[in-house]
JSON list of C-alpha atoms in Angstrom, two decimals:
[
{"chain": "A", "resi": 1, "resn": "MET", "atom": "CA", "xyz": [64.53, 121.21, 140.91]},
{"chain": "A", "resi": 2, "resn": "GLY", "atom": "CA", "xyz": [65.58, 123.24, 137.87]},
{"chain": "A", "resi": 3, "resn": "GLN", "atom": "CA", "xyz": [69.14, 123.58, 139.19]},
{"chain": "A", "resi": 4, "resn": "ASP", "atom": "CA", "xyz": [71.89, 122.42, 136.81]},
{"chain": "A", "resi": 5, "resn": "VAL", "atom": "CA", "xyz": [74.29, 120.17, 138.66]},
{"chain": "A", "resi": 6, "resn": "ARG", "atom": "CA", "xyz": [77.70, 120.00, 136.98]},
{"chain": "A", "resi": 7, "resn": "ASP", "atom": "CA", "xyz": [80.75, 117.94, 137.64]},
{"chain": "A", "resi": 8, "resn": "SER", "atom": "CA", "xyz": [82.76, 119.69, 140.31]},
{"chain": "A", "resi": 9, "resn": "ALA", "atom": "CA", "xyz": [86.05, 118.82, 138.58]},
{"chain": "A", "resi": 10, "resn": "THR", "atom": "CA", "xyz": [88.16, 121.87, 137.93]},
{"chain": "A", "resi": 11, "resn": "PRO", "atom": "CA", "xyz": [89.99, 122.34, 134.64]},
{"chain": "A", "resi": 12, "resn": "SER", "atom": "CA", "xyz": [93.30, 121.58, 136.36]},
{"chain": "A", "resi": 13, "resn": "ARG", "atom": "CA", "xyz": [91.89, 118.35, 137.79]},
{"chain": "A", "resi": 14, "resn": "GLU", "atom": "CA", "xyz": [90.61, 117.40, 134.33]},
{"chain": "A", "resi": 15, "resn": "ARG", "atom": "CA", "xyz": [94.07, 118.05, 132.86]},
{"chain": "A", "resi": 16, "resn": "GLU", "atom": "CA", "xyz": [95.62, 115.96, 135.63]},
{"chain": "A", "resi": 17, "resn": "THR", "atom": "CA", "xyz": [93.21, 113.10, 134.93]},
{"chain": "A", "resi": 18, "resn": "ALA", "atom": "CA", "xyz": [93.93, 113.28, 131.19]},
{"chain": "A", "resi": 19, "resn": "ALA", "atom": "CA", "xyz": [97.68, 113.27, 131.89]},
{"chain": "A", "resi": 20, "resn": "ARG", "atom": "CA", "xyz": [97.30, 110.17, 134.08]},
{"chain": "A", "resi": 21, "resn": "ARG", "atom": "CA", "xyz": [95.31, 108.44, 131.34]},
{"chain": "A", "resi": 22, "resn": "ARG", "atom": "CA", "xyz": [98.01, 109.26, 128.73]},
{"chain": "A", "resi": 23, "resn": "ALA", "atom": "CA", "xyz": [100.75, 108.03, 131.06]},
{"chain": "A", "resi": 24, "resn": "ARG", "atom": "CA", "xyz": [98.84, 104.79, 131.68]},
{"chain": "A", "resi": 25, "resn": "THR", "atom": "CA", "xyz": [98.44, 104.23, 127.94]},
{"chain": "A", "resi": 26, "resn": "LEU", "atom": "CA", "xyz": [102.12, 105.00, 127.35]},
{"chain": "A", "resi": 27, "resn": "ALA", "atom": "CA", "xyz": [103.11, 102.64, 130.14]},
{"chain": "A", "resi": 28, "resn": "GLU", "atom": "CA", "xyz": [100.96, 99.94, 128.52]},
{"chain": "A", "resi": 29, "resn": "ARG", "atom": "CA", "xyz": [102.78, 100.45, 125.20]},
{"chain": "A", "resi": 30, "resn": "TYR", "atom": "CA", "xyz": [106.15, 99.93, 126.90]},
{"chain": "A", "resi": 31, "resn": "ARG", "atom": "CA", "xyz": [104.90, 96.85, 128.78]},
{"chain": "A", "resi": 32, "resn": "ARG", "atom": "CA", "xyz": [103.56, 95.46, 125.51]},
{"chain": "A", "resi": 33, "resn": "PHE", "atom": "CA", "xyz": [106.94, 96.06, 123.89]},
{"chain": "A", "resi": 34, "resn": "ASP", "atom": "CA", "xyz": [108.50, 94.06, 126.73]},
{"chain": "A", "resi": 35, "resn": "GLU", "atom": "CA", "xyz": [105.96, 91.25, 126.48]},
{"chain": "A", "resi": 36, "resn": "VAL", "atom": "CA", "xyz": [105.71, 91.00, 122.68]},
{"chain": "A", "resi": 37, "resn": "ASP", "atom": "CA", "xyz": [108.47, 92.73, 120.72]},
{"chain": "A", "resi": 38, "resn": "ALA", "atom": "CA", "xyz": [111.52, 92.26, 122.94]},
{"chain": "A", "resi": 39, "resn": "ALA", "atom": "CA", "xyz": [110.36, 89.05, 124.64]},
{"chain": "A", "resi": 40, "resn": "GLY", "atom": "CA", "xyz": [112.89, 86.30, 124.13]},
{"chain": "A", "resi": 41, "resn": "THR", "atom": "CA", "xyz": [115.04, 88.34, 121.76]},
{"chain": "A", "resi": 42, "resn": "SER", "atom": "CA", "xyz": [116.50, 91.06, 123.95]},
{"chain": "A", "resi": 43, "resn": "PRO", "atom": "CA", "xyz": [116.48, 90.51, 127.72]},
{"chain": "A", "resi": 44, "resn": "LEU", "atom": "CA", "xyz": [118.25, 93.85, 128.15]},
{"chain": "A", "resi": 45, "resn": "TYR", "atom": "CA", "xyz": [115.54, 95.80, 126.29]},
{"chain": "A", "resi": 46, "resn": "GLU", "atom": "CA", "xyz": [112.85, 93.74, 128.02]},
{"chain": "A", "resi": 47, "resn": "ARG", "atom": "CA", "xyz": [114.17, 94.96, 131.38]},
{"chain": "A", "resi": 48, "resn": "VAL", "atom": "CA", "xyz": [114.61, 98.57, 130.22]},
{"chain": "A", "resi": 49, "resn": "ALA", "atom": "CA", "xyz": [111.09, 98.69, 128.71]},
{"chain": "A", "resi": 50, "resn": "VAL", "atom": "CA", "xyz": [109.56, 97.39, 131.95]},
{"chain": "A", "resi": 51, "resn": "ALA", "atom": "CA", "xyz": [111.50, 99.94, 133.99]},
{"chain": "A", "resi": 52, "resn": "LEU", "atom": "CA", "xyz": [110.41, 102.78, 131.71]},
{"chain": "A", "resi": 53, "resn": "SER", "atom": "CA", "xyz": [106.79, 101.64, 131.94]},
{"chain": "A", "resi": 54, "resn": "GLU", "atom": "CA", "xyz": [106.98, 101.71, 135.75]},
{"chain": "A", "resi": 55, "resn": "SER", "atom": "CA", "xyz": [108.75, 105.06, 136.12]},
{"chain": "A", "resi": 56, "resn": "GLY", "atom": "CA", "xyz": [106.65, 108.20, 136.30]},
{"chain": "A", "resi": 57, "resn": "GLU", "atom": "CA", "xyz": [109.78, 110.28, 135.61]},
{"chain": "A", "resi": 58, "resn": "ALA", "atom": "CA", "xyz": [110.58, 108.28, 132.48]},
{"chain": "A", "resi": 59, "resn": "LEU", "atom": "CA", "xyz": [107.01, 108.43, 131.21]},
{"chain": "A", "resi": 60, "resn": "ARG", "atom": "CA", "xyz": [106.89, 112.21, 131.74]},
{"chain": "A", "resi": 61, "resn": "ALA", "atom": "CA", "xyz": [110.15, 112.57, 129.79]},
{"chain": "A", "resi": 62, "resn": "ILE", "atom": "CA", "xyz": [108.82, 110.37, 126.97]},
{"chain": "A", "resi": 63, "resn": "GLU", "atom": "CA", "xyz": [105.67, 112.53, 126.84]},
{"chain": "A", "resi": 64, "resn": "ALA", "atom": "CA", "xyz": [107.91, 115.43, 125.78]},
{"chain": "A", "resi": 65, "resn": "VAL", "atom": "CA", "xyz": [108.44, 113.56, 122.51]},
{"chain": "A", "resi": 66, "resn": "PRO", "atom": "CA", "xyz": [105.77, 114.15, 119.83]},
{"chain": "A", "resi": 67, "resn": "ALA", "atom": "CA", "xyz": [103.10, 111.42, 120.15]},
{"chain": "A", "resi": 68, "resn": "ARG", "atom": "CA", "xyz": [103.92, 109.72, 116.84]},
{"chain": "A", "resi": 69, "resn": "LYS", "atom": "CA", "xyz": [107.58, 109.34, 117.93]},
{"chain": "A", "resi": 70, "resn": "ARG", "atom": "CA", "xyz": [107.01, 107.80, 121.39]},
{"chain": "A", "resi": 71, "resn": "HIS", "atom": "CA", "xyz": [107.29, 104.21, 120.19]},
{"chain": "A", "resi": 72, "resn": "PRO", "atom": "CA", "xyz": [109.63, 102.16, 122.38]},
{"chain": "A", "resi": 73, "resn": "THR", "atom": "CA", "xyz": [111.96, 101.34, 119.48]},
{"chain": "A", "resi": 74, "resn": "LEU", "atom": "CA", "xyz": [112.55, 105.04, 118.80]},
{"chain": "A", "resi": 75, "resn": "ILE", "atom": "CA", "xyz": [113.11, 105.95, 122.45]},
{"chain": "A", "resi": 76, "resn": "LEU", "atom": "CA", "xyz": [115.42, 102.97, 122.99]},
{"chain": "A", "resi": 77, "resn": "ALA", "atom": "CA", "xyz": [117.28, 103.89, 119.79]},
{"chain": "A", "resi": 78, "resn": "ALA", "atom": "CA", "xyz": [117.68, 107.48, 121.02]},
{"chain": "A", "resi": 79, "resn": "LEU", "atom": "CA", "xyz": [119.06, 106.22, 124.34]},
{"chain": "A", "resi": 80, "resn": "HIS", "atom": "CA", "xyz": [121.40, 103.87, 122.47]},
{"chain": "A", "resi": 81, "resn": "ASP", "atom": "CA", "xyz": [122.60, 106.75, 120.27]},
{"chain": "A", "resi": 82, "resn": "LEU", "atom": "CA", "xyz": [123.45, 108.78, 123.38]},
{"chain": "A", "resi": 83, "resn": "ALA", "atom": "CA", "xyz": [125.32, 105.81, 124.86]},
{"chain": "A", "resi": 84, "resn": "LEU", "atom": "CA", "xyz": [127.29, 105.20, 121.65]},
{"chain": "A", "resi": 85, "resn": "ALA", "atom": "CA", "xyz": [128.15, 108.90, 121.35]},
{"chain": "A", "resi": 86, "resn": "GLY", "atom": "CA", "xyz": [129.65, 108.87, 124.86]},
{"chain": "A", "resi": 87, "resn": "ARG", "atom": "CA", "xyz": [127.01, 111.27, 126.17]},
{"chain": "A", "resi": 88, "resn": "ALA", "atom": "CA", "xyz": [125.49, 108.65, 128.51]},
{"chain": "A", "resi": 89, "resn": "PRO", "atom": "CA", "xyz": [128.54, 106.73, 129.80]},
{"chain": "A", "resi": 90, "resn": "VAL", "atom": "CA", "xyz": [126.72, 104.98, 132.66]},
{"chain": "A", "resi": 91, "resn": "LEU", "atom": "CA", "xyz": [124.12, 103.68, 130.21]},
{"chain": "A", "resi": 92, "resn": "ALA", "atom": "CA", "xyz": [126.87, 102.65, 127.78]},
{"chain": "A", "resi": 93, "resn": "ALA", "atom": "CA", "xyz": [128.64, 100.68, 130.51]},
{"chain": "A", "resi": 94, "resn": "ALA", "atom": "CA", "xyz": [125.40, 98.95, 131.52]},
{"chain": "A", "resi": 95, "resn": "TYR", "atom": "CA", "xyz": [124.68, 98.04, 127.89]},
{"chain": "A", "resi": 96, "resn": "ALA", "atom": "CA", "xyz": [128.23, 96.74, 127.40]},
{"chain": "A", "resi": 97, "resn": "ALA", "atom": "CA", "xyz": [127.91, 94.59, 130.52]},
{"chain": "A", "resi": 98, "resn": "ALA", "atom": "CA", "xyz": [124.43, 93.41, 129.44]},
{"chain": "A", "resi": 99, "resn": "ASP", "atom": "CA", "xyz": [123.26, 94.32, 132.94]},
{"chain": "A", "resi": 100, "resn": "GLY", "atom": "CA", "xyz": [119.50, 94.77, 132.65]},
{"chain": "A", "resi": 101, "resn": "ASP", "atom": "CA", "xyz": [118.98, 96.29, 136.09]},
{"chain": "A", "resi": 102, "resn": "ALA", "atom": "CA", "xyz": [121.83, 98.79, 135.66]},
{"chain": "A", "resi": 103, "resn": "ALA", "atom": "CA", "xyz": [120.65, 99.60, 132.12]},
{"chain": "A", "resi": 104, "resn": "ALA", "atom": "CA", "xyz": [117.11, 100.18, 133.38]},
{"chain": "A", "resi": 105, "resn": "ALA", "atom": "CA", "xyz": [118.26, 102.60, 136.09]},
{"chain": "A", "resi": 106, "resn": "ALA", "atom": "CA", "xyz": [120.64, 104.36, 133.70]},
{"chain": "A", "resi": 107, "resn": "ALA", "atom": "CA", "xyz": [117.96, 104.65, 131.00]},
{"chain": "A", "resi": 108, "resn": "ILE", "atom": "CA", "xyz": [115.59, 106.34, 133.44]},
{"chain": "A", "resi": 109, "resn": "ASP", "atom": "CA", "xyz": [118.36, 108.67, 134.63]},
{"chain": "A", "resi": 110, "resn": "THR", "atom": "CA", "xyz": [119.40, 109.48, 131.06]},
{"chain": "A", "resi": 111, "resn": "LEU", "atom": "CA", "xyz": [115.81, 110.22, 130.06]},
{"chain": "A", "resi": 112, "resn": "ARG", "atom": "CA", "xyz": [115.39, 112.47, 133.10]},
{"chain": "A", "resi": 113, "resn": "ARG", "atom": "CA", "xyz": [118.66, 114.39, 132.60]},
{"chain": "A", "resi": 114, "resn": "MET", "atom": "CA", "xyz": [118.73, 114.49, 128.80]},
{"chain": "A", "resi": 115, "resn": "THR", "atom": "CA", "xyz": [115.08, 114.76, 127.81]},
{"chain": "A", "resi": 116, "resn": "ASP", "atom": "CA", "xyz": [115.80, 117.44, 125.19]},
{"chain": "A", "resi": 117, "resn": "SER", "atom": "CA", "xyz": [118.48, 115.29, 123.56]},
{"chain": "A", "resi": 118, "resn": "VAL", "atom": "CA", "xyz": [116.23, 112.22, 123.52]},
{"chain": "A", "resi": 119, "resn": "VAL", "atom": "CA", "xyz": [113.45, 114.30, 121.96]},
{"chain": "A", "resi": 120, "resn": "ALA", "atom": "CA", "xyz": [115.79, 115.70, 119.29]},
{"chain": "A", "resi": 121, "resn": "ILE", "atom": "CA", "xyz": [117.07, 112.24, 118.36]},
{"chain": "A", "resi": 122, "resn": "ALA", "atom": "CA", "xyz": [113.65, 110.55, 118.39]},
{"chain": "A", "resi": 123, "resn": "VAL", "atom": "CA", "xyz": [112.15, 113.27, 116.20]},
{"chain": "A", "resi": 124, "resn": "ARG", "atom": "CA", "xyz": [114.71, 112.77, 113.44]},
{"chain": "A", "resi": 125, "resn": "ARG", "atom": "CA", "xyz": [114.84, 108.95, 113.53]},
{"chain": "A", "resi": 126, "resn": "GLN", "atom": "CA", "xyz": [112.64, 106.63, 111.50]},
{"chain": "A", "resi": 127, "resn": "PRO", "atom": "CA", "xyz": [111.67, 103.17, 112.72]},
{"chain": "A", "resi": 128, "resn": "ARG", "atom": "CA", "xyz": [113.01, 100.37, 110.56]},
{"chain": "A", "resi": 129, "resn": "GLY", "atom": "CA", "xyz": [111.28, 97.10, 109.88]},
{"chain": "A", "resi": 130, "resn": "ASN", "atom": "CA", "xyz": [114.14, 95.60, 107.92]},
{"chain": "A", "resi": 131, "resn": "GLU", "atom": "CA", "xyz": [114.94, 92.57, 109.98]},
{"chain": "A", "resi": 132, "resn": "THR", "atom": "CA", "xyz": [115.82, 89.07, 108.93]},
{"chain": "A", "resi": 133, "resn": "GLY", "atom": "CA", "xyz": [113.51, 87.60, 111.54]},
{"chain": "A", "resi": 134, "resn": "ARG", "atom": "CA", "xyz": [110.55, 88.17, 109.26]},
{"chain": "A", "resi": 135, "resn": "CYS", "atom": "CA", "xyz": [112.23, 85.94, 106.66]},
{"chain": "A", "resi": 136, "resn": "ALA", "atom": "CA", "xyz": [112.56, 83.06, 109.12]},
{"chain": "A", "resi": 137, "resn": "VAL", "atom": "CA", "xyz": [109.31, 81.61, 107.82]},
{"chain": "A", "resi": 138, "resn": "LEU", "atom": "CA", "xyz": [111.19, 80.80, 104.60]},
{"chain": "A", "resi": 139, "resn": "TYR", "atom": "CA", "xyz": [113.85, 78.77, 106.38]},
{"chain": "A", "resi": 140, "resn": "PRO", "atom": "CA", "xyz": [112.02, 75.39, 106.40]},
{"chain": "A", "resi": 141, "resn": "ALA", "atom": "CA", "xyz": [111.40, 75.55, 102.65]},
{"chain": "A", "resi": 142, "resn": "ILE", "atom": "CA", "xyz": [114.97, 76.64, 101.94]},
{"chain": "A", "resi": 143, "resn": "ALA", "atom": "CA", "xyz": [116.34, 73.93, 104.24]},
{"chain": "A", "resi": 144, "resn": "GLU", "atom": "CA", "xyz": [114.22, 71.30, 102.47]},
{"chain": "A", "resi": 145, "resn": "ALA", "atom": "CA", "xyz": [115.41, 72.50, 99.07]},
{"chain": "A", "resi": 146, "resn": "ALA", "atom": "CA", "xyz": [119.01, 72.41, 100.29]},
{"chain": "A", "resi": 147, "resn": "ARG", "atom": "CA", "xyz": [118.52, 68.88, 101.68]},
{"chain": "A", "resi": 148, "resn": "ARG", "atom": "CA", "xyz": [117.18, 67.71, 98.30]},
{"chain": "A", "resi": 149, "resn": "VAL", "atom": "CA", "xyz": [120.35, 68.89, 96.57]},
{"chain": "A", "resi": 150, "resn": "GLY", "atom": "CA", "xyz": [122.58, 67.21, 99.15]},
{"chain": "A", "resi": 151, "resn": "ALA", "atom": "CA", "xyz": [123.42, 70.01, 101.57]},
{"chain": "A", "resi": 152, "resn": "ASN", "atom": "CA", "xyz": [123.21, 69.02, 105.23]},
{"chain": "A", "resi": 153, "resn": "ALA", "atom": "CA", "xyz": [123.16, 72.60, 106.50]},
{"chain": "A", "resi": 154, "resn": "VAL", "atom": "CA", "xyz": [122.16, 76.00, 105.20]},
{"chain": "A", "resi": 155, "resn": "GLY", "atom": "CA", "xyz": [122.75, 79.49, 106.52]},
{"chain": "A", "resi": 156, "resn": "LEU", "atom": "CA", "xyz": [120.71, 82.59, 105.85]},
{"chain": "A", "resi": 157, "resn": "ILE", "atom": "CA", "xyz": [122.60, 85.84, 105.34]},
{"chain": "A", "resi": 158, "resn": "ASP", "atom": "CA", "xyz": [121.08, 89.30, 105.62]},
{"chain": "A", "resi": 159, "resn": "VAL", "atom": "CA", "xyz": [122.52, 91.49, 102.86]},
{"chain": "A", "resi": 160, "resn": "GLY", "atom": "CA", "xyz": [120.55, 94.57, 103.79]},
{"chain": "A", "resi": 161, "resn": "CYS", "atom": "CA", "xyz": [117.66, 96.21, 102.08]},
{"chain": "A", "resi": 162, "resn": "SER", "atom": "CA", "xyz": [119.43, 98.72, 99.85]},
{"chain": "A", "resi": 163, "resn": "ALA", "atom": "CA", "xyz": [118.76, 96.52, 96.83]},
{"chain": "A", "resi": 164, "resn": "GLY", "atom": "CA", "xyz": [115.36, 95.46, 98.08]},
{"chain": "A", "resi": 165, "resn": "LEU", "atom": "CA", "xyz": [116.72, 92.14, 99.31]},
{"chain": "A", "resi": 166, "resn": "ASN", "atom": "CA", "xyz": [116.81, 90.78, 102.83]},
{"chain": "A", "resi": 167, "resn": "LEU", "atom": "CA", "xyz": [118.02, 87.31, 102.34]},
{"chain": "A", "resi": 168, "resn": "ASN", "atom": "CA", "xyz": [120.61, 85.26, 100.54]},
{"chain": "A", "resi": 169, "resn": "VAL", "atom": "CA", "xyz": [121.15, 81.58, 100.95]},
{"chain": "A", "resi": 170, "resn": "ASP", "atom": "CA", "xyz": [124.68, 80.60, 101.92]},
{"chain": "A", "resi": 171, "resn": "ARG", "atom": "CA", "xyz": [126.44, 77.98, 99.75]},
{"chain": "A", "resi": 172, "resn": "VAL", "atom": "CA", "xyz": [123.32, 76.66, 98.04]},
{"chain": "A", "resi": 173, "resn": "GLY", "atom": "CA", "xyz": [122.09, 77.65, 94.63]},
{"chain": "A", "resi": 174, "resn": "ILE", "atom": "CA", "xyz": [118.45, 77.01, 93.85]},
{"chain": "A", "resi": 175, "resn": "THR", "atom": "CA", "xyz": [117.11, 77.07, 90.32]},
{"chain": "A", "resi": 176, "resn": "HIS", "atom": "CA", "xyz": [113.36, 77.35, 89.98]},
{"chain": "A", "resi": 177, "resn": "ARG", "atom": "CA", "xyz": [111.77, 75.56, 86.99]}
]
């Protein structure tokens, strides 16, 4: 009755279970990227993110990247860098053709073959949040202001963030009083 009964799991089994849990969480991040971030804006990246989330090989390769750099945007950017540099020509061709299935297969293959390169690129890259989409909420107000001064159309132009600006209004001047 005084016998201590312990879990019979060996340290290697515990490590294996922890690795499966990490892979599941990582897969969930890539599925979420597909469902939320890329949804409706990039069918190609939607397809690639789903494929990465479903590939054990891809997830193992991504786990070689430091945890804080495993975000889908960084891994996809690293893959894109390799394609643009001519180091992943099959991936580059799939991207150029906007072929989601071919891009998905090529992304997995590139991650598998070039894990060290993907890690090196992802480690040095910084995610960027400078996108004009976040300024879209201003469009109705700008369009109304333009309509009031007689313009029937207005365009929004991204001028970059180097000056701290994201948005200029095309052909309409607005003076605030």
